[in-house]
Amino acid sequence: MNASPQQPAIEAIGISKIYGQGQTEVIALNDVSLSVARGEVIALLGPSGAGKSTLLTAMALINPPTSGRIVIDGVLVMEGADAKIDLRTFRRQHLGFVFQKANLIPFLTALENVQVAMEINDMPVRAARQRAMYLLDHLGIADRANNLPDALSGGQQQRVAVARALANQPNLILADEPTAALDSHRGRQVMELFAQVAHESLAGVIVVTHDTRALDVFDRIIEMEDGRLLDG
Amino acid sequence: MNLALRDIRHNASRFAFTTVGIGLLLMIVMGMGGIYRGLIFEATLLVDRIGADLWVVQGQTRGPFAENSRIPASLEDRLRAVPGVARSRRFVSHALQREHHGKPLRLMVQGLAWPDDKGEWVSLIAGRSLGLALGEYVKFGKDRYRVVGITGGMSGIAGDGLAFFTVSDAMAIQFDLPGEALRLERAARVGRSENQDLGRTQPLSLERAGGPTSTLSELAPPQVSAILVTLQPGTNLDHTVNLLSAWPDISIHTAQQQRDLLLSGTVEKSKRQLGLFSVLLIIISTIIIALIMYTLTLDKIHDIAMLKLIGARNSVIVGLILQQALLMGSLGYGLAWWMGHYLFPYFPRRVLLDTPDLIKLAGITVAISVLASLLGIWKALRVEPNTVLT
Ligand SMILES: Nc1ncnc2c1ncn2[C@@H]1O[C@H](COP(=O)(O)OP(=O)(O)OP(=O)(O)O)[C@@H](O)[C@H]1O
Ligand SMILES: [Mg+2]
């Protein structure tokens, strides 16, 4: 996966996604192609139902497209709904995710939630713990490290989720409305953190957002409507 | 980090209650096995301890443990004359139930052929006993008997305590009749004799007929349940058995045959009964562990999907469920063992925890824990990572 910086972090080529069939058929993505360069931070905008989440989860390898190809770091990973590699291993090693809900593991503390992502990626416990602490500190929640998610506010939980997404130094970070639960100041901080990680470690970042106040952080803004990318 | 333990910590009370439940069930399973071992122990205790090589019993019968066996006590002397016989003793055994201090007192009256058998083989330690105190007097038949020693752990096949008497006392208790019945019987005897030629020609015999039954040895020789024979060292058992088999008035059994006889009857049935109950309880335990593991898995199915989404291997997810099931099983087992050790001694009949049985049950517990986690594991492995998003 040590591809040259010129190579795109991810390429989605002619992706279509059709939910249901017959009467209930919904074309959520209609021949979408998108390429994200290494170190590039992209905002994905669009009205509700435009297909933003569908595109993001398809690129996150958790929602196989109906047709089209996904190439990550020069490796063909999806062809239509067929996985060309072991997706779970690939996700573990190369992708980071943040969703609208934090989706923390409720029986693990904030620190452990970040740590577990590295431990399942075979990092030694001590190193994982240290890095988890470093990330939480960086996101301003080190003082809550030993709290269970229940005891954290929505915004604090979301920051733990961001720390978890960054834990394995992914090549590609995919975030679906990650700042919905944060105030605009914290929201902006998270966006800036993504941008910083992208630029420092040459990771590609795609963020679905409705928050137009922080758009200046992004390198490129892409709009979607009715399952298509708008030119612009 | 161990996810299983952290999840348990989070669901501690539910896990603890289920574990206690499993522990109680396993304790009952353990107890069933213990009751079976106890039955075997009690059934064979006497045969094992009394140290006889051969049991000589009434002809065509299988001895006092199977049915009524009556043989003349004098057979003891005939047997002593047989080559290879070191020792022969009378054996008397019968069950008895009386009131004592307003409570039922059930005991097996056990006759010792004193002074030949002084009961050295009886362990004189306090323990499971008849509830009689040392020095206490108990009335059986015409006589009062003083308790001169308390035995520990001596019980018969029905679980009743053994009470040791001399053979003659045991017989006196067995054949005791109320005074009026004795008087009537003596009168009847005199009456019968008077009507017979013997009574008319030998009037003196009428006087004897009116006396105590025990003095009429010609009429009613003392009857015992069996004669126990101990062979001289180096004597061939089969040879002696063959020799005695030629005596038409008796039947002869080896100690091993008596043992088998005791075990093949009631104990064998109880074994099947207890075994079936144990199997049912084990199945119930499996179902309970399976259900709780399944609900625990369903409760965290979203978290499992999230773990898969961030790339956790199946081994992480299987380990999470399997470790919990195994922990529940082994904690339950430990609890069962611990509770059993405190509770079983208070059971009315002996519960013997046998180490091989305990090891077997430990193996079964591990097996059912694994089996019970399969349903949860199946569910967890099927969940798609994208269910996190819904
Ligand atoms: N699992 C599904 N089954 C059927 N239809 C679906 C499913 N998921 C999404 N859709 C449909 O696909 C279309 C695109 O949905 P998607 O969630 O990608 O939109 P979105 O742009 O993320 O919207 P929002 O801004 O509200 O999150 C919608 O019409 C939606 O109803
Ligand atoms: Mg969406």
XYZ file of C-alpha atoms and ligand atoms in Angstrom:
654
model
C 0.000 0.000 0.000
C 2.995 2.320 -0.078
C 1.840 3.992 -3.243
C 3.276 7.232 -4.530
C 1.750 10.513 -3.308
C 0.469 11.183 -6.798
C -1.776 8.157 -6.635
C -5.324 8.921 -5.415
C -6.159 7.787 -1.872
C -9.417 6.403 -3.189
C -11.156 6.205 -6.538
C -14.815 5.412 -6.951
C -15.469 4.607 -10.609
C -19.003 4.536 -12.001
C -20.638 3.590 -8.705
C -24.366 2.842 -8.715
C -26.435 1.691 -5.803
C -29.993 0.495 -6.086
C -31.924 -0.243 -2.889
C -34.904 -2.600 -3.046
C -36.454 -3.830 -6.257
C -39.596 -3.386 -8.364
C -42.079 -0.952 -6.858
C -39.836 0.007 -3.947
C -36.693 0.418 -5.998
C -34.595 3.468 -5.083
C -31.612 4.535 -7.121
C -29.479 6.047 -4.368
C -26.324 6.418 -6.470
C -26.377 6.826 -10.213
C -23.017 6.317 -11.909
C -20.944 8.338 -9.471
C -17.215 8.725 -9.982
C -15.038 10.403 -7.395
C -11.329 10.512 -6.818
C -9.694 11.741 -3.614
C -5.999 12.579 -3.644
C -3.673 11.796 -0.740
C -3.675 14.660 1.686
C -6.884 16.043 0.252
C -9.827 17.045 2.465
C -13.203 16.971 0.748
C -16.588 18.167 1.967
C -19.632 16.352 0.607
C -22.789 18.478 0.631
C -26.303 17.936 -0.566
C -29.948 17.766 0.414
C -31.342 14.974 2.496
C -31.732 11.781 0.480
C -29.177 12.869 -2.099
C -27.142 9.698 -1.519
C -24.239 11.141 0.507
C -24.299 8.446 3.191
C -24.709 5.748 0.574
C -21.619 6.957 -1.297
C -19.609 7.276 1.912
C -20.508 3.796 3.206
C -19.796 2.294 -0.200
C -16.326 3.843 -0.117
C -16.004 2.673 3.501
C -16.465 -0.922 2.269
C -19.448 -1.561 4.480
C -22.226 -1.076 1.930
C -21.391 -2.817 -1.350
C -22.463 -0.922 -4.483
C -24.674 -2.530 -7.107
C -22.132 -1.786 -9.806
C -18.933 0.143 -10.310
C -15.437 -0.227 -8.935
C -13.631 1.052 -5.867
C -9.855 1.374 -5.955
C -7.987 2.294 -2.794
C -4.266 3.141 -2.965
C -4.133 1.533 -6.377
C -5.734 -1.700 -5.178
C -9.030 -2.788 -6.701
C -11.088 -3.630 -3.633
C -14.662 -3.775 -4.931
C -16.054 -4.713 -8.293
C -19.820 -4.331 -8.133
C -20.907 -6.096 -4.974
C -17.900 -8.438 -5.048
C -15.096 -7.913 -2.580
C -11.682 -8.459 -4.163
C -9.856 -8.577 -0.843
C -10.701 -9.272 2.786
C -12.639 -6.119 3.552
C -12.462 -6.404 7.304
C -8.672 -6.609 7.330
C -8.507 -3.732 4.890
C -10.816 -1.580 6.996
C -8.788 -2.360 10.100
C -5.512 -1.361 8.485
C -6.391 1.514 6.182
C -9.709 3.169 7.001
C -11.041 5.378 9.747
C -14.733 6.105 10.298
C -16.810 8.653 12.131
C -20.594 8.667 11.995
C -23.335 10.964 13.155
C -23.691 8.849 16.272
C -20.483 8.120 18.136
C -21.235 4.347 18.298
C -18.859 3.813 21.185
C -18.718 0.411 22.863
C -20.745 1.066 26.033
C -18.802 -1.310 28.285
C -15.422 0.229 27.468
C -14.089 3.501 28.855
C -13.253 6.374 26.533
C -9.608 5.337 26.598
C -10.406 1.660 25.972
C -12.682 2.560 23.055
C -9.722 4.142 21.299
C -7.270 1.510 22.499
C -9.356 -1.419 21.238
C -9.162 -0.167 17.652
C -5.369 -0.460 17.812
C -5.338 -3.748 19.725
C -7.474 -5.468 17.106
C -4.908 -4.175 14.620
C -2.210 -6.062 16.575
C -0.591 -3.083 18.267
C 0.937 -4.005 21.661
C -1.253 -3.042 24.605
C 1.123 -0.484 26.118
C 1.749 1.325 22.856
C -1.979 1.313 22.077
C -2.721 2.758 25.474
C -0.156 5.493 25.109
C -1.368 6.528 21.691
C -5.003 6.445 22.835
C -4.130 8.761 25.705
C -2.238 11.048 23.353
C -5.214 11.281 20.977
C -7.706 11.947 23.762
C -5.414 14.624 25.114
C -5.161 16.131 21.669
C -8.973 16.237 21.434
C -9.278 17.830 24.883
C -10.942 14.934 26.698
C -7.989 13.355 28.499
C -9.668 14.120 31.809
C -12.596 11.857 30.848
C -10.405 8.998 29.660
C -11.596 6.580 32.314
C -15.297 7.340 31.992
C -17.746 4.999 30.339
C -19.529 6.519 27.298
C -22.731 6.835 29.344
C -21.037 9.440 31.495
C -19.892 11.557 28.547
C -21.799 14.276 26.731
C -22.726 13.778 23.078
C -19.886 16.040 21.971
C -17.358 14.275 24.182
C -18.468 10.910 22.832
C -18.061 12.186 19.302
C -14.527 13.320 20.028
C -13.708 9.850 21.373
C -15.061 8.458 18.096
C -12.793 10.833 16.166
C -9.830 9.670 18.234
C -10.759 6.067 17.441
C -10.950 6.849 13.711
C -7.467 8.350 13.790
C -5.977 5.625 15.964
C -4.516 3.361 13.280
C -3.216 6.264 11.158
C -5.578 5.397 8.293
C -4.938 6.284 4.655
C -8.536 7.305 4.292
C -10.905 8.893 6.791
C -14.629 8.823 6.104
C -16.892 10.940 8.268
C -20.679 11.202 8.003
C -21.886 14.373 9.703
C -19.339 13.992 12.500
C -19.958 17.418 13.961
C -23.760 17.288 14.246
C -23.499 16.768 17.990
C -20.836 19.423 18.525
C -21.091 23.178 18.976
C -19.702 25.199 16.107
C -16.417 25.841 17.888
C -15.800 22.147 18.637
C -17.151 21.211 15.220
C -14.655 23.456 13.573
C -11.888 22.043 15.776
C -12.688 18.511 14.601
C -12.708 19.603 10.945
C -9.357 21.311 11.450
C -8.005 18.176 13.083
C -9.051 16.135 10.056
C -7.365 18.630 7.766
C -4.216 18.536 9.885
C -4.100 14.709 9.861
C -4.739 14.679 6.105
C -1.930 17.095 5.406
C 0.533 15.580 7.859
C 0.078 11.883 7.069
C -1.143 12.258 3.484
C -4.480 10.666 4.193
C -7.545 11.357 2.110
C -10.538 12.708 4.035
C -14.196 12.867 2.988
C -16.609 14.593 5.334
C -20.357 14.728 4.807
C -21.561 17.925 6.458
C -24.428 20.346 6.659
C -22.358 22.878 8.568
C -21.485 25.510 5.992
C -19.597 27.673 8.507
C -16.505 25.481 8.488
C -16.259 24.966 4.749
C -13.067 27.057 4.509
C -11.177 24.180 6.106
C -11.728 21.938 3.058
C -9.598 21.651 -0.056
C -12.556 20.755 -2.242
C -16.328 20.910 -1.871
C -18.504 18.460 -3.762
C -22.270 18.661 -3.978
C -24.684 15.817 -4.585
C -28.286 15.620 -5.618
C -30.495 12.687 -6.559
C -27.649 10.221 -6.525
C -25.382 12.252 -8.797
C -22.437 14.572 -8.223
C -23.067 18.127 -9.351
C -20.369 19.605 -11.519
C -18.594 22.460 -9.885
C -7.620 -5.930 26.725
C -10.204 -8.514 27.600
C -13.562 -7.504 26.170
C -15.443 -10.379 27.829
C -14.495 -9.297 31.341
C -15.255 -5.659 30.614
C -18.694 -6.519 29.303
C -19.372 -8.685 32.358
C -18.332 -5.815 34.624
C -20.884 -3.687 32.805
C -23.629 -6.335 33.180
C -22.410 -7.543 36.559
C -25.707 -8.160 38.326
C -27.312 -10.049 35.458
C -24.214 -12.153 35.027
C -23.980 -12.818 38.761
C -27.606 -13.897 39.133
C -27.395 -16.254 36.188
C -24.147 -17.679 37.481
C -25.711 -18.346 40.869
C -28.619 -20.065 39.126
C -26.264 -22.210 37.083
C -24.299 -22.910 40.253
C -27.412 -24.179 42.021
C -28.316 -26.402 39.080
C -24.798 -27.800 38.888
C -24.835 -28.344 42.635
C -27.933 -30.503 42.243
C -26.270 -32.438 39.417
C -23.227 -32.846 41.655
C -25.505 -33.963 44.485
C -27.225 -36.548 42.265
C -23.885 -38.139 41.516
C -22.992 -37.886 45.191
C -26.216 -39.576 46.266
C -25.480 -42.427 43.873
C -21.952 -42.843 45.244
C -23.420 -42.626 48.739
C -25.907 -45.398 47.936
C -23.131 -47.665 46.722
C -21.058 -46.857 49.768
C -23.873 -47.539 52.214
C -25.034 -50.649 50.414
C -21.633 -52.275 50.430
C -20.305 -50.814 53.663
C -21.171 -53.807 55.785
C -20.011 -56.427 53.268
C -16.770 -54.534 52.729
C -15.989 -53.857 56.366
C -17.068 -57.062 58.033
C -14.205 -58.866 56.340
C -15.738 -62.237 55.493
C -14.612 -64.281 52.509
C -17.750 -66.397 52.284
C -21.359 -65.907 53.230
C -23.126 -69.128 54.111
C -26.882 -68.663 53.951
C -30.122 -70.637 53.878
C -30.251 -73.133 51.025
C -31.752 -71.871 47.756
C -31.662 -68.258 48.940
C -29.358 -65.391 48.167
C -28.832 -64.325 51.722
C -30.099 -61.785 54.254
C -29.725 -58.807 51.909
C -32.071 -60.321 49.355
C -34.676 -62.112 51.468
C -35.213 -63.764 54.809
C -32.421 -66.197 55.447
C -32.651 -68.621 58.350
C -29.961 -71.091 59.141
C -29.159 -72.868 62.391
C -26.507 -71.133 64.434
C -24.808 -74.458 65.004
C -23.713 -74.446 61.366
C -20.956 -72.201 62.661
C -19.304 -75.218 64.251
C -19.730 -77.443 61.195
C -18.006 -74.825 59.067
C -15.072 -74.510 61.455
C -14.262 -78.108 60.684
C -13.886 -77.448 56.961
C -10.236 -77.378 55.887
C -8.979 -73.923 55.095
C -11.570 -72.138 57.264
C -9.882 -69.838 59.751
C -12.910 -68.428 61.403
C -16.687 -68.645 61.227
C -19.162 -66.338 62.907
C -22.883 -65.898 63.197
C -24.443 -62.955 61.454
C -27.764 -61.478 62.465
C -29.285 -58.464 60.808
C -32.774 -57.066 60.829
C -34.456 -53.683 60.569
C -36.315 -52.167 63.444
C -38.388 -49.036 63.965
C -39.286 -47.771 67.417
C -40.283 -44.551 69.088
C -37.540 -42.908 71.063
C -38.187 -39.654 72.914
C -41.268 -39.235 70.730
C -39.278 -39.497 67.513
C -39.120 -42.482 65.207
C -35.875 -44.386 65.631
C -35.012 -46.609 62.682
C -32.059 -48.845 62.936
C -30.509 -51.967 61.556
C -29.931 -54.365 64.426
C -26.575 -55.913 63.751
C -25.477 -58.920 65.756
C -21.776 -59.351 66.450
C -20.615 -62.853 67.260
C -19.123 -61.785 70.561
C -16.514 -62.672 71.826
C -15.195 -63.935 68.484
C -16.115 -60.710 66.731
C -15.637 -57.759 69.043
C -16.460 -55.298 66.324
C -12.905 -54.056 65.848
C -13.841 -53.240 62.270
C -16.461 -50.737 63.363
C -15.050 -47.237 63.375
C -15.857 -45.658 66.682
C -15.985 -42.006 65.873
C -18.755 -39.531 66.312
C -20.442 -38.528 63.098
C -23.604 -39.512 61.336
C -25.293 -41.467 64.114
C -28.645 -42.693 65.288
C -29.032 -39.658 67.491
C -28.489 -41.665 70.661
C -26.176 -40.311 73.324
C -23.342 -42.209 74.929
C -24.532 -43.820 78.148
C -28.168 -43.479 77.188
C -30.531 -46.387 77.834
C -32.825 -47.766 75.138
C -35.402 -50.485 75.715
C -35.751 -53.210 73.117
C -37.882 -56.227 73.965
C -37.607 -57.144 77.618
C -34.207 -55.585 78.132
C -32.701 -52.150 78.499
C -29.520 -51.554 76.574
C -26.910 -48.942 77.353
C -25.168 -47.119 74.522
C -21.487 -47.815 75.099
C -20.042 -46.413 71.899
C -21.016 -44.210 69.020
C -20.004 -45.329 65.543
C -19.395 -42.910 62.708
C -20.677 -43.277 59.188
C -22.071 -46.778 59.581
C -25.317 -47.236 57.712
C -27.163 -49.978 55.913
C -28.542 -50.229 52.411
C -31.679 -48.242 53.240
C -29.605 -45.522 54.852
C -30.599 -46.485 58.368
C -27.923 -46.434 61.001
C -26.414 -49.715 62.153
C -26.787 -50.613 65.815
C -24.420 -53.297 67.034
C -25.428 -55.908 69.587
C -24.146 -59.332 70.429
C -25.732 -62.041 68.325
C -27.798 -63.332 71.230
C -29.096 -59.863 72.072
C -29.887 -59.235 68.419
C -31.826 -62.471 68.345
C -33.591 -61.696 71.616
C -34.701 -58.391 70.101
C -35.743 -60.059 66.869
C -37.797 -62.829 68.439
C -39.177 -60.878 71.361
C -42.847 -61.492 72.076
C -45.061 -59.825 74.681
C -45.443 -61.788 77.927
C -49.018 -62.703 77.176
C -48.115 -64.074 73.755
C -45.367 -66.165 75.353
C -47.741 -67.530 77.956
C -50.306 -68.374 75.294
C -47.655 -70.023 73.136
C -46.359 -72.125 76.052
C -49.898 -73.124 76.977
C -50.594 -74.053 73.362
C -47.395 -76.076 73.279
C -48.386 -77.971 76.437
C -51.826 -78.499 74.954
C -50.434 -79.896 71.688
C -48.025 -82.175 73.552
C -50.791 -83.521 75.752
C -52.700 -84.629 72.696
C -49.722 -86.403 71.247
C -48.259 -89.761 71.970
C -45.000 -88.143 73.094
C -46.748 -86.066 75.719
C -48.683 -89.007 77.052
C -45.759 -91.425 77.204
C -43.234 -88.852 78.451
C -45.135 -86.606 80.841
C -41.940 -84.867 81.894
C -41.617 -83.378 78.444
C -44.787 -81.413 79.128
C -42.849 -79.507 81.762
C -40.170 -78.673 79.210
C -42.805 -77.607 76.671
C -44.150 -75.089 79.129
C -40.724 -73.467 79.626
C -39.000 -70.664 77.628
C -38.639 -71.288 73.908
C -34.898 -70.786 74.018
C -34.452 -73.801 76.243
C -36.154 -75.996 73.667
C -33.174 -76.230 71.407
C -34.387 -79.501 69.916
C -37.675 -77.942 68.933
C -36.446 -74.544 67.794
C -32.708 -74.355 67.308
C -31.451 -70.741 67.343
C -31.681 -69.337 63.862
C -29.314 -66.724 62.453
C -29.304 -64.857 59.153
C -25.990 -66.151 57.901
C -22.663 -67.560 58.926
C -19.608 -65.586 57.910
C -16.553 -67.568 56.976
C -13.013 -66.223 56.900
C -10.467 -68.418 55.163
C -6.915 -69.095 56.193
C -4.365 -67.152 54.206
C -3.395 -68.989 51.032
C -6.578 -71.040 50.878
C -8.114 -71.302 47.440
C -11.486 -69.561 47.521
C -12.961 -71.475 44.565
C -11.866 -74.741 46.052
C -13.647 -74.064 49.324
C -16.730 -72.819 47.478
C -16.823 -76.050 45.477
C -16.428 -78.085 48.617
C -19.252 -76.329 50.441
C -21.517 -76.365 47.404
C -21.929 -80.050 47.991
C -23.772 -79.339 51.265
C -27.432 -79.466 50.229
C -28.845 -77.484 53.191
C -27.008 -74.231 52.521
C -26.149 -71.807 49.768
C -22.791 -70.161 49.595
C -21.809 -66.757 48.257
C -18.507 -64.977 48.073
C -18.202 -61.463 49.447
C -17.998 -60.215 45.859
C -21.247 -61.979 44.975
C -22.950 -60.397 47.981
C -21.623 -57.042 46.855
C -22.900 -57.515 43.308
C -26.237 -58.655 44.648
C -26.550 -55.522 46.769
C -25.632 -53.280 43.864
C -27.684 -54.958 41.167
C -30.991 -54.468 42.910
C -32.152 -51.170 44.344
C -28.907 -49.338 43.694
C -28.994 -50.100 39.982
C -32.500 -48.663 39.693
C -31.579 -45.600 41.714
C -28.587 -45.125 39.447
C -30.782 -44.927 36.360
C -33.226 -42.658 38.155
C -30.514 -40.269 39.322
C -28.766 -40.465 35.963
C -31.902 -39.423 34.096
C -32.451 -36.522 36.445
C -28.847 -35.431 36.006
C -29.163 -35.536 32.223
C -32.327 -33.430 32.405
C -30.654 -30.907 34.692
C -27.623 -30.704 32.437
C -29.892 -30.049 29.461
C -31.724 -27.366 31.443
C -28.424 -25.760 32.442
C -27.322 -25.744 28.810
C -30.560 -24.101 27.722
C -30.304 -21.469 30.453
C -26.686 -20.618 29.619
C -27.554 -20.585 25.913
C -30.499 -18.241 26.459
C -28.555 -15.852 28.638
C -25.591 -15.879 26.258
C -27.997 -15.245 23.396
C -29.673 -12.294 25.122
C -26.313 -10.906 26.221
C -25.208 -11.180 22.577
C -28.390 -9.549 21.263
C -27.915 -6.723 23.761
C -24.527 -5.953 22.311
C -25.167 -6.889 18.709
C -24.756 -3.236 17.747
C -21.381 -3.142 19.482
C -20.378 -6.368 17.779
C -21.328 -4.839 14.421
C -19.214 -1.813 15.324
C -16.277 -4.036 16.203
C -16.627 -5.720 12.819
C -16.899 -2.338 11.146
C -13.609 -1.175 12.606
C -12.164 -4.473 11.455
C -12.182 -6.851 14.435
C -11.455 -10.448 13.447
C -14.050 -13.142 14.056
C -11.784 -14.596 16.733
C -12.238 -11.409 18.783
C -16.013 -11.731 18.552
C -16.142 -15.494 19.158
C -13.735 -15.039 22.072
C -15.960 -12.397 23.620
C -18.961 -14.743 23.764
C -17.131 -18.007 24.398
C -15.075 -16.604 27.263
C -18.204 -15.315 28.932
C -19.944 -18.670 28.611
C -16.897 -20.506 29.935
C -16.536 -18.068 32.783
C -20.194 -18.483 33.659
C -19.847 -22.258 33.536
C -16.691 -22.419 35.607
C -17.853 -19.901 38.197
C -21.117 -21.826 38.429
C -19.168 -25.025 38.887
C -16.988 -23.514 41.595
C -20.049 -22.170 43.352
C -21.734 -25.571 43.101
C -18.711 -27.253 44.644
C -18.447 -24.691 47.416
C -22.155 -24.745 48.275
C -22.229 -28.525 48.064
C -19.456 -28.877 50.607
C -21.488 -26.879 53.087
C -24.916 -28.274 52.266
C -24.460 -31.961 51.482
C -23.453 -33.025 55.015
C -26.889 -31.887 56.188
C -28.697 -34.143 53.730
C -30.514 -37.051 55.387
C -28.638 -39.597 53.307
C -24.993 -39.715 52.509
C -23.766 -37.612 49.553
C -20.269 -38.710 48.557
C -18.363 -36.389 46.224
C -16.059 -38.631 44.264
C -13.080 -36.943 42.570
C -13.478 -38.745 39.205
C -17.161 -37.734 39.224
C -16.203 -34.129 39.957
C -13.690 -34.124 37.107
C -16.278 -35.613 34.774
C -18.799 -32.934 35.733
C -16.157 -30.237 35.204
C -15.643 -31.589 31.687
C -19.385 -31.644 31.086
C -19.642 -28.049 32.327
C -16.987 -26.908 29.873
C -18.753 -28.800 27.087
C -22.167 -27.328 27.809
C -20.684 -23.834 28.101
C -19.179 -24.175 24.645
C -22.396 -25.668 23.293
C -24.486 -22.936 24.894
C -22.425 -20.151 23.366
C -22.931 -21.467 19.816
C -26.314 -19.787 19.379
C -24.929 -16.403 20.405
C -21.808 -16.894 18.287
C -23.913 -17.831 15.269
C -25.964 -14.664 15.728
C -22.875 -12.502 16.219
C -21.070 -13.874 13.170
C -24.092 -13.225 10.979
C -24.544 -9.557 11.846
C -23.468 -7.161 9.086
C -21.172 -4.290 10.069
C -23.472 -1.794 8.356
C -26.231 -2.454 10.896
C -24.288 0.082 12.959
C -25.687 2.734 10.667
C -29.344 1.889 11.208
N -31.114 0.778 3.477
C -31.847 1.445 2.581
N -32.886 0.817 1.972
C -33.619 1.464 1.061
N -33.403 2.700 0.703
C -32.394 3.394 1.265
C -31.555 2.796 2.249
N -30.629 3.673 2.632
C -30.866 4.799 1.948
N -31.917 4.632 1.133
C -32.437 5.608 0.204
O -31.381 6.014 -0.628
C -31.450 7.398 -0.831
C -30.141 8.037 -0.403
O -30.047 7.895 0.996
P -28.809 8.439 1.828
O -28.934 7.994 3.217
O -27.567 8.086 1.100
O -29.039 10.019 1.740
P -28.227 11.183 2.468
O -27.780 12.081 1.380
O -27.217 10.637 3.363
O -29.370 11.904 3.311
P -29.271 12.633 4.731
O -28.664 13.964 4.484
O -30.671 12.746 5.158
O -28.454 11.761 5.585
C -32.640 7.910 -0.048
O -33.723 8.067 -0.943
C -32.926 6.837 0.940
O -34.286 6.776 1.187
Mg -26.910 10.613 5.449
